[in-house]
Short mmCIF file of C-alpha atoms and ligand atoms in Angstrom, two decimals:
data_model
loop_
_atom_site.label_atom_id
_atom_site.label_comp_id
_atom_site.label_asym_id
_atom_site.label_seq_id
_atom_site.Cartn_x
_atom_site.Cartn_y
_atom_site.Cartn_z
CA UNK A 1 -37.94 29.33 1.60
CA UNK A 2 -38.12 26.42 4.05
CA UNK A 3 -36.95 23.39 2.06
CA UNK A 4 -33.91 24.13 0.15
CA UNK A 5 -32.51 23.33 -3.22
CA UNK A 6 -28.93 25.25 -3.57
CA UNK A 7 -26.33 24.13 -1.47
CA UNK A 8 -25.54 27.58 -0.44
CA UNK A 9 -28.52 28.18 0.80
CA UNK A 10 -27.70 25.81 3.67
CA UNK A 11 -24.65 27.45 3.80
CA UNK A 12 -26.43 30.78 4.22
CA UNK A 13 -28.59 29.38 7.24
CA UNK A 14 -25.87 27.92 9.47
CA UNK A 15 -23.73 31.88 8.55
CA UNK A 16 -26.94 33.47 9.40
CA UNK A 17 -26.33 32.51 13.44
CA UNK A 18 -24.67 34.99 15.46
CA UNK A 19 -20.58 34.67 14.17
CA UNK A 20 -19.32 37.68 15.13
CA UNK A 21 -16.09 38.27 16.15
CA UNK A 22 -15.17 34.32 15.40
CA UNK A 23 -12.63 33.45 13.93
CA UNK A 24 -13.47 31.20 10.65
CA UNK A 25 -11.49 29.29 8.25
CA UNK A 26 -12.28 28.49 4.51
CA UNK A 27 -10.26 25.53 3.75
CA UNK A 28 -11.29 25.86 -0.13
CA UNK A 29 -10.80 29.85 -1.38
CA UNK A 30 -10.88 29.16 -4.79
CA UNK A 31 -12.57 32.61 -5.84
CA UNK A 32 -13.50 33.89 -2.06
CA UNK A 33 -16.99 33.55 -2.68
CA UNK A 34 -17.53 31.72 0.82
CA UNK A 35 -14.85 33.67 2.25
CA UNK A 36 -16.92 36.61 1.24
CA UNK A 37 -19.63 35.27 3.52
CA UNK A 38 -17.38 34.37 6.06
CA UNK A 39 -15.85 37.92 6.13
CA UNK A 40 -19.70 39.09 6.67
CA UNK A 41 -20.70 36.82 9.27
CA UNK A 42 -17.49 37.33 11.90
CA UNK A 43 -17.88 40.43 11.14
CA UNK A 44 -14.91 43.38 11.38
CA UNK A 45 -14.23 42.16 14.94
CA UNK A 46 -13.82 38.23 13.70
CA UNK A 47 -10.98 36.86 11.51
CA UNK A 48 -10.76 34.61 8.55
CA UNK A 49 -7.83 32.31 7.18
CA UNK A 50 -8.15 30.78 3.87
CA UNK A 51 -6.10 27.79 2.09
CA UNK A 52 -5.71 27.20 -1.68
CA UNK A 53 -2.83 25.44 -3.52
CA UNK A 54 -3.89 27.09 -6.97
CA UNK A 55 -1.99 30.12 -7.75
CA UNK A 56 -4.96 31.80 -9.94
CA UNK A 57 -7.04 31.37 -6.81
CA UNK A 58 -4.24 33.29 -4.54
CA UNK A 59 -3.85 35.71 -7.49
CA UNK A 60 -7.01 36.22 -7.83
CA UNK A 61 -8.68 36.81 -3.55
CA UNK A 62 -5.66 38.84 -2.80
CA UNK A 63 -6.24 41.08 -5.49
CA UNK A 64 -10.49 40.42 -4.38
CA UNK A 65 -10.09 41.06 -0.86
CA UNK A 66 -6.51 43.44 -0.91
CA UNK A 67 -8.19 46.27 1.39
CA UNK A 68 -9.51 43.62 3.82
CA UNK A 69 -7.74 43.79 6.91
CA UNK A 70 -8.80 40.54 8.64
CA UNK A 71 -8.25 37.83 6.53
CA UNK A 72 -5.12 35.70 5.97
CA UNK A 73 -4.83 34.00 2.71
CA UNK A 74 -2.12 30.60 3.14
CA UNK A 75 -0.62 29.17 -0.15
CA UNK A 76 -0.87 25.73 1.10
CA UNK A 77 -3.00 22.52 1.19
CA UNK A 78 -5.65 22.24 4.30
CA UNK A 79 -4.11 19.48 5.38
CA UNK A 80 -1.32 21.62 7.03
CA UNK A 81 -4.92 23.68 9.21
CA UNK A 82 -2.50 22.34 12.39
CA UNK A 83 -0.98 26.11 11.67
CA UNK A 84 -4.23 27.53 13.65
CA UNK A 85 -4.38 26.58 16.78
CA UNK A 86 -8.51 27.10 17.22
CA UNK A 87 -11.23 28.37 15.19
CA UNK A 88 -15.26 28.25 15.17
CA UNK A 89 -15.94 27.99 11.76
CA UNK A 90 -14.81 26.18 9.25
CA UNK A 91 -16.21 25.49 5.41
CA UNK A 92 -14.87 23.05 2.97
CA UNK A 93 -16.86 23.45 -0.80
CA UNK A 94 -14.40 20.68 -2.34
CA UNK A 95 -13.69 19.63 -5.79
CA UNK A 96 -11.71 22.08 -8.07
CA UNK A 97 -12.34 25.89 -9.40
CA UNK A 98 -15.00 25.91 -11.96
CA UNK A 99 -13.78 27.16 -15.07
CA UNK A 100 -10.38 26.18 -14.53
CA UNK A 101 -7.93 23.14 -14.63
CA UNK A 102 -10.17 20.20 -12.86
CA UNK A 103 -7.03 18.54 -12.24
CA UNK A 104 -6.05 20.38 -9.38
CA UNK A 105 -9.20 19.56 -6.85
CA UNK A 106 -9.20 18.87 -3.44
CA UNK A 107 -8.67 14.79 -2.99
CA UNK A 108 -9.70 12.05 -0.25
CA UNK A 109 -6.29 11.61 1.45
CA UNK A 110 -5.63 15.60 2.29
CA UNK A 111 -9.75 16.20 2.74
CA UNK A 112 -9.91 13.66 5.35
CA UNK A 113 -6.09 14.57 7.20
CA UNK A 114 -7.68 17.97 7.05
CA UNK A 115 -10.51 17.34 8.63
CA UNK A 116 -9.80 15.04 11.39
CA UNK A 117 -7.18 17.86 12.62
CA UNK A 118 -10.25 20.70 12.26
CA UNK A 119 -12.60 18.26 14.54
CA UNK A 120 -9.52 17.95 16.79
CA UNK A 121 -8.72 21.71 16.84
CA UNK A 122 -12.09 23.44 16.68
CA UNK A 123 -14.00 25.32 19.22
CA UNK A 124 -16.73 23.90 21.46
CA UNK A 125 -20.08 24.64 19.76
CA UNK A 126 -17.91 25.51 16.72
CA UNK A 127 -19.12 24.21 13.19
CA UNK A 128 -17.62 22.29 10.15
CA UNK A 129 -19.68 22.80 6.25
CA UNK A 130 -18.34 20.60 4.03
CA UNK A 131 -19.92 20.47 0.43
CA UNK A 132 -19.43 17.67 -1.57
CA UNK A 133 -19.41 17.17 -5.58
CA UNK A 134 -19.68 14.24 -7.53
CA UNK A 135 -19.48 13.64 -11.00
CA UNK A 136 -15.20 14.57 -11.59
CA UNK A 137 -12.77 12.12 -11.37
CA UNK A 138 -11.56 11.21 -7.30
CA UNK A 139 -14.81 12.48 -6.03
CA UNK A 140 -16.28 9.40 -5.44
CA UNK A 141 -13.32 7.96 -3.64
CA UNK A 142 -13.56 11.79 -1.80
CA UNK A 143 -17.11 11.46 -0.87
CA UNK A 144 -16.42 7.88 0.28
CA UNK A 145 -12.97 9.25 2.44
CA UNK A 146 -15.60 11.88 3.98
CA UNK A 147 -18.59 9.94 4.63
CA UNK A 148 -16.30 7.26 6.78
CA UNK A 149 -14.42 9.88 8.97
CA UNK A 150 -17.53 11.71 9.91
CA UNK A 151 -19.15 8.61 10.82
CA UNK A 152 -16.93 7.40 12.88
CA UNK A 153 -17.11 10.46 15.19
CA UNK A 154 -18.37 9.58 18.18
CA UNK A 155 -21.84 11.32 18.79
CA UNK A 156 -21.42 12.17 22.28
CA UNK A 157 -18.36 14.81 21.22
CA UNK A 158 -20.09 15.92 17.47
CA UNK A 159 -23.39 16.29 16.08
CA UNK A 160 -23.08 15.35 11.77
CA UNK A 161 -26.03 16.00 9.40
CA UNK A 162 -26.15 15.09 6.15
CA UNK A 163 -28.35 17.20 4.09
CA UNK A 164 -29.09 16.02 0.64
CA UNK A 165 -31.72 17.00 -2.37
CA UNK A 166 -33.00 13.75 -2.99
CA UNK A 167 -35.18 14.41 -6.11
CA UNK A 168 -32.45 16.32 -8.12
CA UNK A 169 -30.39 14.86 -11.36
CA UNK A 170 -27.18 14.94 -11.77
CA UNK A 171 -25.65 14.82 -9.10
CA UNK A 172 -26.56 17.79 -6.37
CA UNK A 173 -23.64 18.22 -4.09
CA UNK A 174 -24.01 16.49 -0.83
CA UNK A 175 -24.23 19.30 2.27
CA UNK A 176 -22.75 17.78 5.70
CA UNK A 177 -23.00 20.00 8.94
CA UNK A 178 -20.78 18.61 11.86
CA UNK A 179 -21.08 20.59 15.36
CA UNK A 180 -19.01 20.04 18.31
CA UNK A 181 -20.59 19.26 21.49
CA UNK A 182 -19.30 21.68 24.25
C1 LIG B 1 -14.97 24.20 -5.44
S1 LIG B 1 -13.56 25.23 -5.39
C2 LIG B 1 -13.88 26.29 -4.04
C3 LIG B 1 -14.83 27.41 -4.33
C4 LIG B 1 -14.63 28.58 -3.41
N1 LIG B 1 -14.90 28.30 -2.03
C5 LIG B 1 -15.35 29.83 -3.88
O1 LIG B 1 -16.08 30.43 -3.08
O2 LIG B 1 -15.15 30.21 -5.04
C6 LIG B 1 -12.31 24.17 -4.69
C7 LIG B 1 -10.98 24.86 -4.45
O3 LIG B 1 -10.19 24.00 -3.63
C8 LIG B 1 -8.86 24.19 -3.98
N2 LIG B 1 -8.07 23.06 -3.47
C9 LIG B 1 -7.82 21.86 -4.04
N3 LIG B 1 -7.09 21.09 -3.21
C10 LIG B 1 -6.87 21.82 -2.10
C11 LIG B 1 -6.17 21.57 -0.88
N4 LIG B 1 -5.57 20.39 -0.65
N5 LIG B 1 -6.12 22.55 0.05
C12 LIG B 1 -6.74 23.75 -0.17
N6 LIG B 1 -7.43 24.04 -1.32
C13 LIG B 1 -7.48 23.08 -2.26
C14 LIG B 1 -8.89 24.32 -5.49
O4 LIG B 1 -7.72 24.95 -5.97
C15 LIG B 1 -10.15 25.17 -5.69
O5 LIG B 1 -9.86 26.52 -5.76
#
């Protein structure tokens, strides 16, 4: 398929570059469905952290992923990704857990604290997904939050694409690739 029209299908394209033995962050676990991918794509070599602040999403990947040897599952917001000191990889599929309580979702402030320090901290070449929702309450003001940080990053340091499926209702989630320069 050459024009897309899942979001994780763009996710699968970046993940299908050469990642292994990276080290990769997903900054939304939720139920370790990206981390699953991200697990694939470093490869037994690479090494994944993961952030939630939801206990049924802790609960829930460490039981997933409990003979996994290379991943490191933080209780804690991604605003606090300053605990890694480098990474290549990083994906961010915001909002909250389908299926469970919508109030706890990822929000402008700690979405865009978190990703100015990943820009900061990341690898040369390395690469930022962030998927964006609309439709539940704060993610307008999110998508807004996002939209203006990655703007302002200056294009000689970071390449940003937006990728969007322009003829779908209700609202498709918003795909945004950001690379660093080396
Ligand atoms: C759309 S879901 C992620 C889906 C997940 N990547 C998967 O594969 O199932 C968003 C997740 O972000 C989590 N979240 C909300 N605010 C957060 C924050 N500040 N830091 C880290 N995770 C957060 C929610 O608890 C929820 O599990």
């Amino acid at each position: 398929m050459i024009v897309k029209e899942k979001y994780y299908e763009i996710v699968d394209e970046v993940l299908a570059n050469d990642f292994k033995g990276k080290i990769a962050v997903d900054a939304t676990l939720g139920k370790g469905n990206d981390t699953e991918k991200l697990l694939k794509a470093v490869g037994e070599n690479g090494k994944v952290y993961a952030f939630d602040i939801q206990d049924e999403a802790i609960d829930f990947c460490q039981e997933k992923f409990k003979d996994v040897n290379n991943l490191e599952i933080f209780k804690t917001s991604h605003e606090y990704i300053d605990i890694l000191e480098s990474y290549d990889l990083v994906i961010y599929n915001l909002g909250y857990l389908p299926g469970s309580d919508k109030k706890i979702r990822t929000n402008a402030m700690s979405t865009v604290i978190s990703l100015s320090k990943a820009t900061k901290d990341i690898n040369p070449c390395g690469i930022l997904i962030i998927v964006s929702y609309m439709g539940h309450e704060g993610s307008e003001e999110e998508r807004t939050g996002v939209e203006r940080f990655l703007k302002s990053l200056d294009q000689k340091l970071f390449k940003v694409e937006k990728r969007e499926f322009f003829n779908e209702i209700n609202n498709p989630p918003i795909v945004y690739l950001v690379e660093k320069k080396l």
